[in-house]
Short mmCIF file of N, CA and C in Angstrom, two decimals:
data_model
loop_
_atom_site.label_atom_id
_atom_site.label_comp_id
_atom_site.label_asym_id
_atom_site.label_seq_id
_atom_site.Cartn_x
_atom_site.Cartn_y
_atom_site.Cartn_z
N MET A 286 -113.92 -78.50 20.58
CA MET A 286 -115.34 -78.63 20.37
C MET A 286 -115.58 -79.33 19.04
N ILE A 287 -116.45 -80.30 19.05
CA ILE A 287 -116.77 -81.07 17.85
C ILE A 287 -118.18 -80.69 17.41
N THR A 288 -118.31 -80.30 16.18
CA THR A 288 -119.63 -80.02 15.63
C THR A 288 -120.13 -81.25 14.89
N LEU A 289 -121.39 -81.54 15.07
CA LEU A 289 -121.99 -82.70 14.44
C LEU A 289 -122.95 -82.24 13.36
N SER A 290 -123.13 -83.08 12.37
CA SER A 290 -124.11 -82.77 11.33
C SER A 290 -125.49 -83.18 11.81
N LEU A 291 -126.47 -83.04 10.95
CA LEU A 291 -127.86 -83.30 11.34
C LEU A 291 -128.10 -84.74 11.76
N ASP A 292 -127.37 -85.70 11.19
CA ASP A 292 -127.61 -87.10 11.54
C ASP A 292 -126.76 -87.56 12.72
N GLY A 293 -126.00 -86.66 13.35
CA GLY A 293 -125.23 -87.01 14.53
C GLY A 293 -123.81 -87.45 14.25
N ASN A 294 -123.44 -87.62 12.99
CA ASN A 294 -122.08 -88.02 12.64
C ASN A 294 -121.23 -86.79 12.38
N PRO A 295 -119.94 -86.87 12.68
CA PRO A 295 -119.09 -85.71 12.36
C PRO A 295 -118.99 -85.53 10.85
N PRO A 296 -118.89 -84.29 10.38
CA PRO A 296 -118.81 -84.06 8.93
C PRO A 296 -117.52 -84.62 8.35
N LEU A 297 -117.61 -85.09 7.13
CA LEU A 297 -116.42 -85.61 6.45
C LEU A 297 -115.49 -84.47 6.08
N PRO A 298 -114.19 -84.67 6.23
CA PRO A 298 -113.28 -83.61 5.79
C PRO A 298 -113.28 -83.51 4.28
N ALA A 299 -112.98 -82.33 3.78
CA ALA A 299 -112.93 -82.12 2.34
C ALA A 299 -111.79 -82.93 1.76
N PRO A 300 -112.02 -83.62 0.65
CA PRO A 300 -110.94 -84.42 0.06
C PRO A 300 -109.85 -83.50 -0.48
N PRO A 301 -108.60 -83.94 -0.40
CA PRO A 301 -107.52 -83.11 -0.93
C PRO A 301 -107.62 -83.02 -2.45
N THR A 302 -107.25 -81.88 -2.98
CA THR A 302 -107.27 -81.72 -4.43
C THR A 302 -105.89 -81.99 -4.99
N HIS A 303 -105.84 -82.46 -6.20
CA HIS A 303 -104.61 -82.80 -6.87
C HIS A 303 -104.44 -81.88 -8.08
N PRO A 304 -103.22 -81.66 -8.52
CA PRO A 304 -103.03 -80.80 -9.70
C PRO A 304 -103.56 -81.47 -10.96
N VAL A 305 -104.05 -80.67 -11.85
CA VAL A 305 -104.54 -81.12 -13.15
C VAL A 305 -103.69 -80.43 -14.21
N TYR A 306 -103.12 -81.21 -15.12
CA TYR A 306 -102.26 -80.66 -16.16
C TYR A 306 -103.03 -80.61 -17.47
N VAL A 307 -103.12 -79.43 -18.06
CA VAL A 307 -103.85 -79.23 -19.30
C VAL A 307 -102.82 -78.94 -20.40
N HIS A 308 -102.85 -79.77 -21.45
CA HIS A 308 -101.92 -79.62 -22.58
C HIS A 308 -102.72 -79.46 -23.86
N THR A 309 -102.14 -78.78 -24.83
CA THR A 309 -102.76 -78.67 -26.14
C THR A 309 -101.87 -79.37 -27.16
N VAL A 310 -102.50 -79.91 -28.19
CA VAL A 310 -101.79 -80.61 -29.25
C VAL A 310 -101.57 -79.61 -30.38
N PRO A 311 -100.32 -79.30 -30.72
CA PRO A 311 -100.09 -78.36 -31.81
C PRO A 311 -100.50 -78.97 -33.15
N GLY A 312 -101.05 -78.14 -34.03
CA GLY A 312 -101.45 -78.61 -35.35
C GLY A 312 -102.87 -79.11 -35.43
N ARG A 313 -103.60 -79.11 -34.32
CA ARG A 313 -105.00 -79.55 -34.32
C ARG A 313 -105.88 -78.31 -34.24
N PRO A 314 -107.05 -78.32 -34.88
CA PRO A 314 -107.97 -77.18 -34.75
C PRO A 314 -108.49 -77.07 -33.32
N ALA A 315 -108.60 -75.86 -32.83
CA ALA A 315 -109.04 -75.63 -31.45
C ALA A 315 -110.52 -75.98 -31.29
N GLY A 316 -110.86 -76.50 -30.11
CA GLY A 316 -112.25 -76.80 -29.78
C GLY A 316 -112.77 -78.07 -30.41
N ASP A 317 -111.89 -78.96 -30.81
CA ASP A 317 -112.30 -80.18 -31.49
C ASP A 317 -112.84 -81.21 -30.49
N ARG A 318 -112.01 -81.69 -29.61
CA ARG A 318 -112.36 -82.68 -28.59
C ARG A 318 -111.47 -82.51 -27.38
N ILE A 319 -111.87 -83.12 -26.29
CA ILE A 319 -111.08 -83.13 -25.06
C ILE A 319 -110.75 -84.57 -24.72
N LEU A 320 -109.49 -84.82 -24.36
CA LEU A 320 -109.03 -86.16 -23.97
C LEU A 320 -108.67 -86.12 -22.49
N ALA A 321 -109.39 -86.89 -21.68
CA ALA A 321 -109.10 -87.01 -20.25
C ALA A 321 -108.38 -88.32 -20.02
N VAL A 322 -107.16 -88.25 -19.51
CA VAL A 322 -106.34 -89.43 -19.29
C VAL A 322 -106.49 -89.85 -17.84
N LEU A 323 -106.98 -91.08 -17.62
CA LEU A 323 -107.19 -91.62 -16.28
C LEU A 323 -106.19 -92.74 -16.03
N THR A 324 -105.48 -92.67 -14.89
CA THR A 324 -104.43 -93.64 -14.61
C THR A 324 -104.77 -94.60 -13.49
N GLY A 325 -105.90 -94.42 -12.84
CA GLY A 325 -106.27 -95.28 -11.72
C GLY A 325 -105.79 -94.72 -10.39
N SER A 326 -105.37 -93.47 -10.35
CA SER A 326 -104.90 -92.86 -9.11
C SER A 326 -106.01 -92.02 -8.50
N ARG A 327 -105.74 -91.46 -7.33
CA ARG A 327 -106.72 -90.59 -6.67
C ARG A 327 -106.95 -89.30 -7.43
N ALA A 328 -105.96 -88.88 -8.19
CA ALA A 328 -106.07 -87.63 -8.94
C ALA A 328 -107.05 -87.74 -10.10
N ASP A 329 -107.47 -88.94 -10.46
CA ASP A 329 -108.44 -89.11 -11.55
C ASP A 329 -109.76 -88.42 -11.26
N ARG A 330 -110.12 -88.30 -10.00
CA ARG A 330 -111.36 -87.63 -9.62
C ARG A 330 -111.33 -86.18 -10.11
N ASP A 331 -110.21 -85.51 -9.91
CA ASP A 331 -110.10 -84.11 -10.33
C ASP A 331 -109.99 -83.98 -11.84
N VAL A 332 -109.31 -84.93 -12.49
CA VAL A 332 -109.20 -84.90 -13.95
C VAL A 332 -110.57 -85.08 -14.59
N ALA A 333 -111.34 -86.05 -14.10
CA ALA A 333 -112.67 -86.30 -14.65
C ALA A 333 -113.59 -85.11 -14.42
N ALA A 334 -113.52 -84.51 -13.23
CA ALA A 334 -114.37 -83.35 -12.93
C ALA A 334 -113.99 -82.16 -13.81
N HIS A 335 -112.70 -81.92 -13.96
CA HIS A 335 -112.24 -80.79 -14.78
C HIS A 335 -112.60 -81.00 -16.26
N ALA A 336 -112.38 -82.22 -16.76
CA ALA A 336 -112.69 -82.51 -18.17
C ALA A 336 -114.18 -82.44 -18.43
N GLY A 337 -115.00 -83.00 -17.54
CA GLY A 337 -116.45 -82.94 -17.72
C GLY A 337 -116.98 -81.52 -17.67
N GLU A 338 -116.45 -80.73 -16.74
CA GLU A 338 -116.87 -79.34 -16.62
C GLU A 338 -116.44 -78.52 -17.84
N LEU A 339 -115.21 -78.74 -18.32
CA LEU A 339 -114.71 -78.01 -19.48
C LEU A 339 -115.48 -78.39 -20.74
N ALA A 340 -115.77 -79.67 -20.92
CA ALA A 340 -116.52 -80.11 -22.09
C ALA A 340 -117.95 -79.60 -22.06
N ALA A 341 -118.56 -79.57 -20.89
CA ALA A 341 -119.93 -79.05 -20.79
C ALA A 341 -119.97 -77.55 -21.04
N ARG A 342 -118.97 -76.84 -20.55
CA ARG A 342 -118.94 -75.39 -20.71
C ARG A 342 -118.68 -74.98 -22.16
N THR A 343 -117.79 -75.71 -22.85
CA THR A 343 -117.44 -75.34 -24.22
C THR A 343 -118.28 -76.06 -25.26
N GLY A 344 -119.01 -77.10 -24.87
CA GLY A 344 -119.85 -77.82 -25.81
C GLY A 344 -119.07 -78.77 -26.71
N THR A 345 -117.89 -79.18 -26.30
CA THR A 345 -117.09 -80.11 -27.10
C THR A 345 -117.33 -81.53 -26.64
N LYS A 346 -116.87 -82.48 -27.43
CA LYS A 346 -117.02 -83.89 -27.10
C LYS A 346 -115.85 -84.34 -26.24
N LEU A 347 -116.09 -85.37 -25.43
CA LEU A 347 -115.12 -85.84 -24.46
C LEU A 347 -114.74 -87.28 -24.74
N THR A 348 -113.45 -87.57 -24.64
CA THR A 348 -112.93 -88.93 -24.75
C THR A 348 -112.17 -89.23 -23.47
N ALA A 349 -112.52 -90.31 -22.79
CA ALA A 349 -111.83 -90.73 -21.57
C ALA A 349 -110.91 -91.89 -21.92
N ALA A 350 -109.62 -91.71 -21.69
CA ALA A 350 -108.62 -92.74 -21.99
C ALA A 350 -108.12 -93.33 -20.68
N VAL A 351 -108.26 -94.64 -20.53
CA VAL A 351 -107.75 -95.34 -19.35
C VAL A 351 -106.39 -95.91 -19.71
N VAL A 352 -105.37 -95.50 -18.97
CA VAL A 352 -104.00 -95.94 -19.24
C VAL A 352 -103.69 -97.12 -18.35
N LEU A 353 -103.33 -98.24 -18.96
CA LEU A 353 -102.97 -99.46 -18.23
C LEU A 353 -101.59 -99.93 -18.67
N ARG A 354 -100.90 -100.56 -17.76
CA ARG A 354 -99.60 -101.12 -18.08
C ARG A 354 -99.80 -102.50 -18.71
N SER A 355 -99.14 -102.73 -19.82
CA SER A 355 -99.27 -103.98 -20.54
C SER A 355 -98.31 -105.02 -19.95
N THR A 356 -98.72 -106.26 -20.00
CA THR A 356 -97.84 -107.34 -19.55
C THR A 356 -97.12 -107.97 -20.72
N GLY A 357 -97.34 -107.46 -21.91
CA GLY A 357 -96.69 -108.03 -23.09
C GLY A 357 -97.61 -109.02 -23.79
N PHE A 358 -97.16 -109.48 -24.93
CA PHE A 358 -97.97 -110.40 -25.73
C PHE A 358 -97.60 -111.83 -25.42
N SER A 359 -98.52 -112.72 -25.66
CA SER A 359 -98.30 -114.14 -25.44
C SER A 359 -98.31 -114.86 -26.78
N ILE A 360 -97.55 -115.90 -26.86
CA ILE A 360 -97.54 -116.71 -28.08
C ILE A 360 -98.78 -117.59 -28.13
N ASN A 361 -99.30 -117.95 -26.98
CA ASN A 361 -100.45 -118.83 -26.89
C ASN A 361 -101.72 -118.04 -27.24
N ALA A 362 -102.36 -118.39 -28.34
CA ALA A 362 -103.56 -117.69 -28.79
C ALA A 362 -104.76 -117.95 -27.87
N LEU A 363 -104.73 -119.01 -27.09
CA LEU A 363 -105.84 -119.28 -26.18
C LEU A 363 -105.87 -118.31 -25.01
N LEU A 364 -104.76 -117.65 -24.72
CA LEU A 364 -104.71 -116.71 -23.61
C LEU A 364 -105.14 -115.30 -24.01
N HIS A 365 -105.27 -115.02 -25.29
CA HIS A 365 -105.64 -113.68 -25.75
C HIS A 365 -107.02 -113.24 -25.26
N PRO A 366 -108.06 -114.08 -25.33
CA PRO A 366 -109.36 -113.64 -24.79
C PRO A 366 -109.33 -113.39 -23.29
N ALA A 367 -108.58 -114.20 -22.56
CA ALA A 367 -108.49 -113.99 -21.11
C ALA A 367 -107.77 -112.67 -20.81
N ARG A 368 -106.75 -112.34 -21.57
CA ARG A 368 -106.04 -111.08 -21.40
C ARG A 368 -106.95 -109.91 -21.74
N ALA A 369 -107.71 -110.02 -22.81
CA ALA A 369 -108.63 -108.95 -23.20
C ALA A 369 -109.70 -108.74 -22.13
N ARG A 370 -110.23 -109.81 -21.55
CA ARG A 370 -111.21 -109.68 -20.47
C ARG A 370 -110.60 -109.02 -19.24
N ARG A 371 -109.37 -109.42 -18.90
CA ARG A 371 -108.71 -108.86 -17.73
C ARG A 371 -108.47 -107.35 -17.91
N LEU A 372 -108.04 -106.94 -19.10
CA LEU A 372 -107.84 -105.52 -19.36
C LEU A 372 -109.15 -104.75 -19.36
N ALA A 373 -110.22 -105.36 -19.88
CA ALA A 373 -111.53 -104.70 -19.88
C ALA A 373 -112.05 -104.52 -18.45
N TYR A 374 -111.85 -105.51 -17.59
CA TYR A 374 -112.28 -105.39 -16.20
C TYR A 374 -111.49 -104.29 -15.48
N ARG A 375 -110.19 -104.22 -15.73
CA ARG A 375 -109.37 -103.19 -15.10
C ARG A 375 -109.77 -101.79 -15.58
N ALA A 376 -110.06 -101.66 -16.88
CA ALA A 376 -110.48 -100.37 -17.41
C ALA A 376 -111.85 -99.96 -16.84
N ASP A 377 -112.76 -100.92 -16.71
CA ASP A 377 -114.07 -100.62 -16.12
C ASP A 377 -113.94 -100.23 -14.65
N ALA A 378 -113.01 -100.83 -13.93
CA ALA A 378 -112.80 -100.50 -12.53
C ALA A 378 -112.27 -99.08 -12.36
N VAL A 379 -111.49 -98.59 -13.32
CA VAL A 379 -110.99 -97.22 -13.26
C VAL A 379 -112.09 -96.24 -13.65
N LEU A 380 -112.90 -96.59 -14.65
CA LEU A 380 -113.94 -95.68 -15.14
C LEU A 380 -115.18 -95.59 -14.24
N ALA A 381 -115.54 -96.67 -13.58
CA ALA A 381 -116.80 -96.72 -12.83
C ALA A 381 -116.95 -95.60 -11.80
N PRO A 382 -115.95 -95.31 -10.96
CA PRO A 382 -116.16 -94.23 -9.99
C PRO A 382 -116.17 -92.83 -10.61
N ARG A 383 -115.73 -92.69 -11.84
CA ARG A 383 -115.62 -91.37 -12.48
C ARG A 383 -116.75 -91.10 -13.47
N THR A 384 -117.69 -92.02 -13.61
CA THR A 384 -118.74 -91.90 -14.61
C THR A 384 -119.61 -90.66 -14.40
N GLU A 385 -119.94 -90.37 -13.16
CA GLU A 385 -120.82 -89.23 -12.88
C GLU A 385 -120.17 -87.91 -13.30
N ALA A 386 -118.88 -87.75 -13.03
CA ALA A 386 -118.20 -86.51 -13.41
C ALA A 386 -118.03 -86.42 -14.93
N LEU A 387 -117.82 -87.55 -15.58
CA LEU A 387 -117.63 -87.54 -17.03
C LEU A 387 -118.94 -87.29 -17.78
N THR A 388 -120.05 -87.75 -17.22
CA THR A 388 -121.33 -87.56 -17.91
C THR A 388 -121.87 -86.14 -17.76
N ALA A 389 -121.17 -85.29 -17.03
CA ALA A 389 -121.58 -83.88 -16.95
C ALA A 389 -121.52 -83.23 -18.32
N ALA A 390 -120.69 -83.76 -19.21
CA ALA A 390 -120.56 -83.22 -20.56
C ALA A 390 -121.50 -83.90 -21.54
N GLY A 391 -122.26 -84.85 -21.09
CA GLY A 391 -123.13 -85.60 -22.00
C GLY A 391 -122.49 -86.96 -22.29
N HIS A 392 -122.66 -87.41 -23.52
CA HIS A 392 -122.08 -88.69 -23.90
C HIS A 392 -120.57 -88.54 -24.05
N TYR A 393 -119.86 -89.58 -23.67
CA TYR A 393 -118.41 -89.57 -23.82
C TYR A 393 -117.96 -90.91 -24.36
N LYS A 394 -116.80 -90.91 -24.97
CA LYS A 394 -116.23 -92.11 -25.58
C LYS A 394 -115.09 -92.60 -24.69
N THR A 395 -114.91 -93.91 -24.59
CA THR A 395 -113.82 -94.46 -23.78
C THR A 395 -112.84 -95.21 -24.66
N VAL A 396 -111.57 -95.14 -24.27
CA VAL A 396 -110.48 -95.79 -24.98
C VAL A 396 -109.54 -96.38 -23.93
N THR A 397 -108.99 -97.55 -24.20
CA THR A 397 -107.98 -98.14 -23.33
C THR A 397 -106.63 -98.03 -24.02
N VAL A 398 -105.64 -97.50 -23.29
CA VAL A 398 -104.30 -97.31 -23.83
C VAL A 398 -103.36 -98.22 -23.06
N LEU A 399 -102.60 -99.03 -23.79
CA LEU A 399 -101.63 -99.91 -23.15
C LEU A 399 -100.24 -99.32 -23.27
N LEU A 400 -99.55 -99.25 -22.14
CA LEU A 400 -98.18 -98.77 -22.09
C LEU A 400 -97.24 -99.95 -21.94
N PRO A 401 -95.98 -99.81 -22.33
CA PRO A 401 -95.03 -100.90 -22.13
C PRO A 401 -94.91 -101.25 -20.65
N ALA A 402 -94.51 -102.49 -20.38
CA ALA A 402 -94.45 -102.98 -19.00
C ALA A 402 -93.49 -102.18 -18.14
N ARG A 403 -92.47 -101.59 -18.71
CA ARG A 403 -91.48 -100.85 -17.91
C ARG A 403 -91.93 -99.44 -17.56
N THR A 404 -93.04 -98.97 -18.12
CA THR A 404 -93.54 -97.62 -17.85
C THR A 404 -94.53 -97.66 -16.70
N ASN A 405 -94.33 -96.77 -15.73
CA ASN A 405 -95.24 -96.66 -14.61
C ASN A 405 -96.18 -95.49 -14.86
N PRO A 406 -97.47 -95.72 -15.11
CA PRO A 406 -98.39 -94.63 -15.44
C PRO A 406 -98.70 -93.71 -14.27
N HIS A 407 -98.24 -94.05 -13.06
CA HIS A 407 -98.47 -93.18 -11.91
C HIS A 407 -97.35 -92.15 -11.73
N HIS A 408 -96.25 -92.30 -12.48
CA HIS A 408 -95.13 -91.38 -12.35
C HIS A 408 -94.93 -90.50 -13.58
N ARG A 409 -95.15 -91.06 -14.76
CA ARG A 409 -94.99 -90.27 -15.98
C ARG A 409 -95.76 -90.95 -17.11
N LEU A 410 -96.17 -90.14 -18.07
CA LEU A 410 -96.88 -90.63 -19.25
C LEU A 410 -96.03 -90.34 -20.47
N PRO A 411 -95.81 -91.33 -21.34
CA PRO A 411 -95.00 -91.08 -22.53
C PRO A 411 -95.71 -90.18 -23.53
N ALA A 412 -95.01 -89.15 -23.97
CA ALA A 412 -95.61 -88.14 -24.85
C ALA A 412 -95.96 -88.72 -26.21
N ARG A 413 -95.12 -89.59 -26.75
CA ARG A 413 -95.39 -90.14 -28.08
C ARG A 413 -96.68 -90.95 -28.11
N THR A 414 -96.90 -91.76 -27.09
CA THR A 414 -98.11 -92.58 -27.02
C THR A 414 -99.35 -91.69 -26.94
N LEU A 415 -99.30 -90.67 -26.10
CA LEU A 415 -100.45 -89.78 -25.97
C LEU A 415 -100.66 -88.94 -27.22
N LEU A 416 -99.59 -88.58 -27.92
CA LEU A 416 -99.74 -87.83 -29.16
C LEU A 416 -100.43 -88.67 -30.23
N ARG A 417 -100.02 -89.95 -30.35
CA ARG A 417 -100.69 -90.84 -31.31
C ARG A 417 -102.16 -91.01 -30.95
N LEU A 418 -102.44 -91.16 -29.66
CA LEU A 418 -103.83 -91.31 -29.22
C LEU A 418 -104.62 -90.04 -29.50
N ALA A 419 -104.03 -88.89 -29.25
CA ALA A 419 -104.72 -87.62 -29.48
C ALA A 419 -105.04 -87.43 -30.96
N HIS A 420 -104.12 -87.83 -31.83
CA HIS A 420 -104.39 -87.70 -33.27
C HIS A 420 -105.46 -88.70 -33.73
N ARG A 421 -105.42 -89.93 -33.20
CA ARG A 421 -106.44 -90.92 -33.57
C ARG A 421 -107.82 -90.51 -33.08
N ALA A 422 -107.89 -89.95 -31.86
CA ALA A 422 -109.18 -89.56 -31.30
C ALA A 422 -109.63 -88.19 -31.80
N GLY A 423 -108.75 -87.45 -32.45
CA GLY A 423 -109.10 -86.14 -32.97
C GLY A 423 -109.24 -85.08 -31.90
N THR A 424 -108.40 -85.15 -30.87
CA THR A 424 -108.49 -84.19 -29.77
C THR A 424 -107.43 -83.11 -29.89
N ASP A 425 -107.73 -81.96 -29.32
CA ASP A 425 -106.75 -80.88 -29.29
C ASP A 425 -106.35 -80.50 -27.87
N THR A 426 -107.10 -80.97 -26.86
CA THR A 426 -106.80 -80.69 -25.47
C THR A 426 -106.66 -82.01 -24.72
N VAL A 427 -105.55 -82.16 -23.99
CA VAL A 427 -105.28 -83.37 -23.22
C VAL A 427 -105.17 -82.97 -21.75
N ILE A 428 -105.94 -83.61 -20.89
CA ILE A 428 -105.94 -83.33 -19.46
C ILE A 428 -105.42 -84.57 -18.74
N THR A 429 -104.33 -84.41 -17.96
CA THR A 429 -103.70 -85.54 -17.29
C THR A 429 -103.54 -85.25 -15.80
N PRO A 430 -103.44 -86.32 -14.98
CA PRO A 430 -103.19 -86.12 -13.55
C PRO A 430 -101.71 -85.96 -13.23
N ILE A 431 -100.82 -86.36 -14.14
CA ILE A 431 -99.38 -86.25 -13.94
C ILE A 431 -98.76 -85.64 -15.19
N PRO A 432 -97.55 -85.11 -15.10
CA PRO A 432 -96.93 -84.49 -16.28
C PRO A 432 -96.65 -85.50 -17.38
N ILE A 433 -96.62 -85.00 -18.60
CA ILE A 433 -96.27 -85.81 -19.76
C ILE A 433 -94.76 -85.73 -19.93
N HIS A 434 -94.13 -86.88 -20.25
CA HIS A 434 -92.67 -86.91 -20.39
C HIS A 434 -92.30 -87.31 -21.81
N PRO A 435 -91.41 -86.71 -22.50
CA PRO A 435 -90.70 -85.48 -22.18
C PRO A 435 -91.59 -84.27 -22.43
N SER A 436 -91.52 -83.36 -21.51
CA SER A 436 -92.42 -82.21 -21.58
C SER A 436 -91.99 -81.26 -22.69
N GLY A 437 -92.95 -80.71 -23.40
CA GLY A 437 -92.68 -79.71 -24.42
C GLY A 437 -92.22 -80.25 -25.76
N GLU A 438 -91.99 -81.54 -25.88
CA GLU A 438 -91.54 -82.06 -27.17
C GLU A 438 -92.70 -82.20 -28.15
N HIS A 439 -93.83 -82.72 -27.70
CA HIS A 439 -94.98 -82.93 -28.57
C HIS A 439 -96.20 -82.12 -28.17
N PHE A 440 -96.22 -81.60 -26.96
CA PHE A 440 -97.38 -80.88 -26.44
C PHE A 440 -96.96 -79.50 -25.97
N THR A 441 -97.90 -78.58 -25.99
CA THR A 441 -97.68 -77.27 -25.36
C THR A 441 -98.62 -77.18 -24.19
N THR A 442 -98.15 -76.59 -23.12
CA THR A 442 -98.97 -76.47 -21.93
C THR A 442 -100.00 -75.38 -22.17
N GLY A 443 -101.28 -75.77 -22.10
CA GLY A 443 -102.36 -74.82 -22.33
C GLY A 443 -102.42 -73.77 -21.24
N THR A 444 -102.41 -74.22 -20.01
CA THR A 444 -102.34 -73.33 -18.86
C THR A 444 -101.37 -73.97 -17.88
N ARG A 445 -101.02 -73.21 -16.88
CA ARG A 445 -100.16 -73.78 -15.86
C ARG A 445 -100.92 -74.88 -15.14
N PRO A 446 -100.21 -75.84 -14.50
CA PRO A 446 -100.92 -76.87 -13.74
C PRO A 446 -101.80 -76.21 -12.69
N THR A 447 -103.07 -76.57 -12.70
CA THR A 447 -104.01 -75.95 -11.78
C THR A 447 -104.57 -76.99 -10.83
N ALA A 448 -104.85 -76.57 -9.64
CA ALA A 448 -105.53 -77.44 -8.68
C ALA A 448 -107.02 -77.21 -8.85
N HIS A 449 -107.73 -78.21 -9.32
CA HIS A 449 -109.16 -78.10 -9.55
C HIS A 449 -109.88 -78.47 -8.27
N THR A 450 -110.76 -77.63 -7.81
CA THR A 450 -111.49 -77.90 -6.57
C THR A 450 -112.96 -78.04 -6.90
N PRO A 451 -113.42 -79.27 -7.11
CA PRO A 451 -114.84 -79.46 -7.41
C PRO A 451 -115.67 -79.31 -6.14
N SER A 452 -116.32 -78.17 -5.97
CA SER A 452 -117.08 -77.91 -4.76
C SER A 452 -118.28 -78.83 -4.63
N ALA A 453 -118.81 -79.30 -5.74
CA ALA A 453 -119.97 -80.19 -5.68
C ALA A 453 -119.57 -81.56 -5.15
N GLN A 454 -118.29 -81.92 -5.23
CA GLN A 454 -117.83 -83.23 -4.76
C GLN A 454 -117.69 -83.26 -3.24
N ARG A 455 -117.49 -82.10 -2.61
CA ARG A 455 -117.25 -82.08 -1.18
C ARG A 455 -118.59 -82.00 -0.44
N ARG A 456 -118.96 -83.03 0.22
CA ARG A 456 -120.24 -83.07 0.92
C ARG A 456 -120.05 -83.66 2.31
N THR A 457 -120.93 -83.29 3.23
CA THR A 457 -120.92 -83.86 4.57
C THR A 457 -121.90 -85.02 4.61
N HIS A 458 -122.01 -85.65 5.77
CA HIS A 458 -122.97 -86.74 5.92
C HIS A 458 -124.40 -86.26 5.69
N ALA A 459 -124.68 -85.01 6.05
CA ALA A 459 -126.04 -84.48 5.94
C ALA A 459 -126.38 -84.12 4.50
N GLY A 460 -125.40 -84.06 3.62
CA GLY A 460 -125.66 -83.76 2.24
C GLY A 460 -125.43 -82.30 1.88
N ALA A 461 -125.09 -81.47 2.85
CA ALA A 461 -124.82 -80.06 2.57
C ALA A 461 -123.37 -79.91 2.13
N THR A 462 -123.11 -78.91 1.32
CA THR A 462 -121.76 -78.71 0.86
C THR A 462 -120.90 -78.12 1.96
N ASP A 463 -119.63 -78.44 1.92
CA ASP A 463 -118.69 -77.89 2.90
C ASP A 463 -118.45 -76.42 2.62
N PRO A 464 -118.18 -75.62 3.65
CA PRO A 464 -117.90 -74.21 3.43
C PRO A 464 -116.57 -74.00 2.75
#
């Protein structure tokens, strides 16, 4: 038996949830800022929702970092503006679908982080790069969609990896929330 929503279309299935990894930066004062690391994967939806909800609940400021793989530097100075535009477009493409979840905390700051070409941001995030970014941004909590590598060297796990289920994100065609 198929149940239909009010407009006659079958209801959309609830999107799968992905784990969210919450890390703390040792040596930073607690409650300073939250850093949400977005990699361009499907798990970014849960990271943005968790970070926005946490920042709104605690009243802290939020920084969204878009992690992109770098292609390296060019000797030709005429190509630098084109590279900067290309990276800005890619960062905007990652941030645009997550803006609503991030603005739940109010105003947020965005940063673009470039990783070496040999690093795949969908499999692991280098701990040293994120530690430098966390110190520059003044954050004490880092929320990522994938584990930080090497684990435990620069960060302590705030809580165990949790699956965040944003109930407000799950909607049917009729606009009612899923049970």
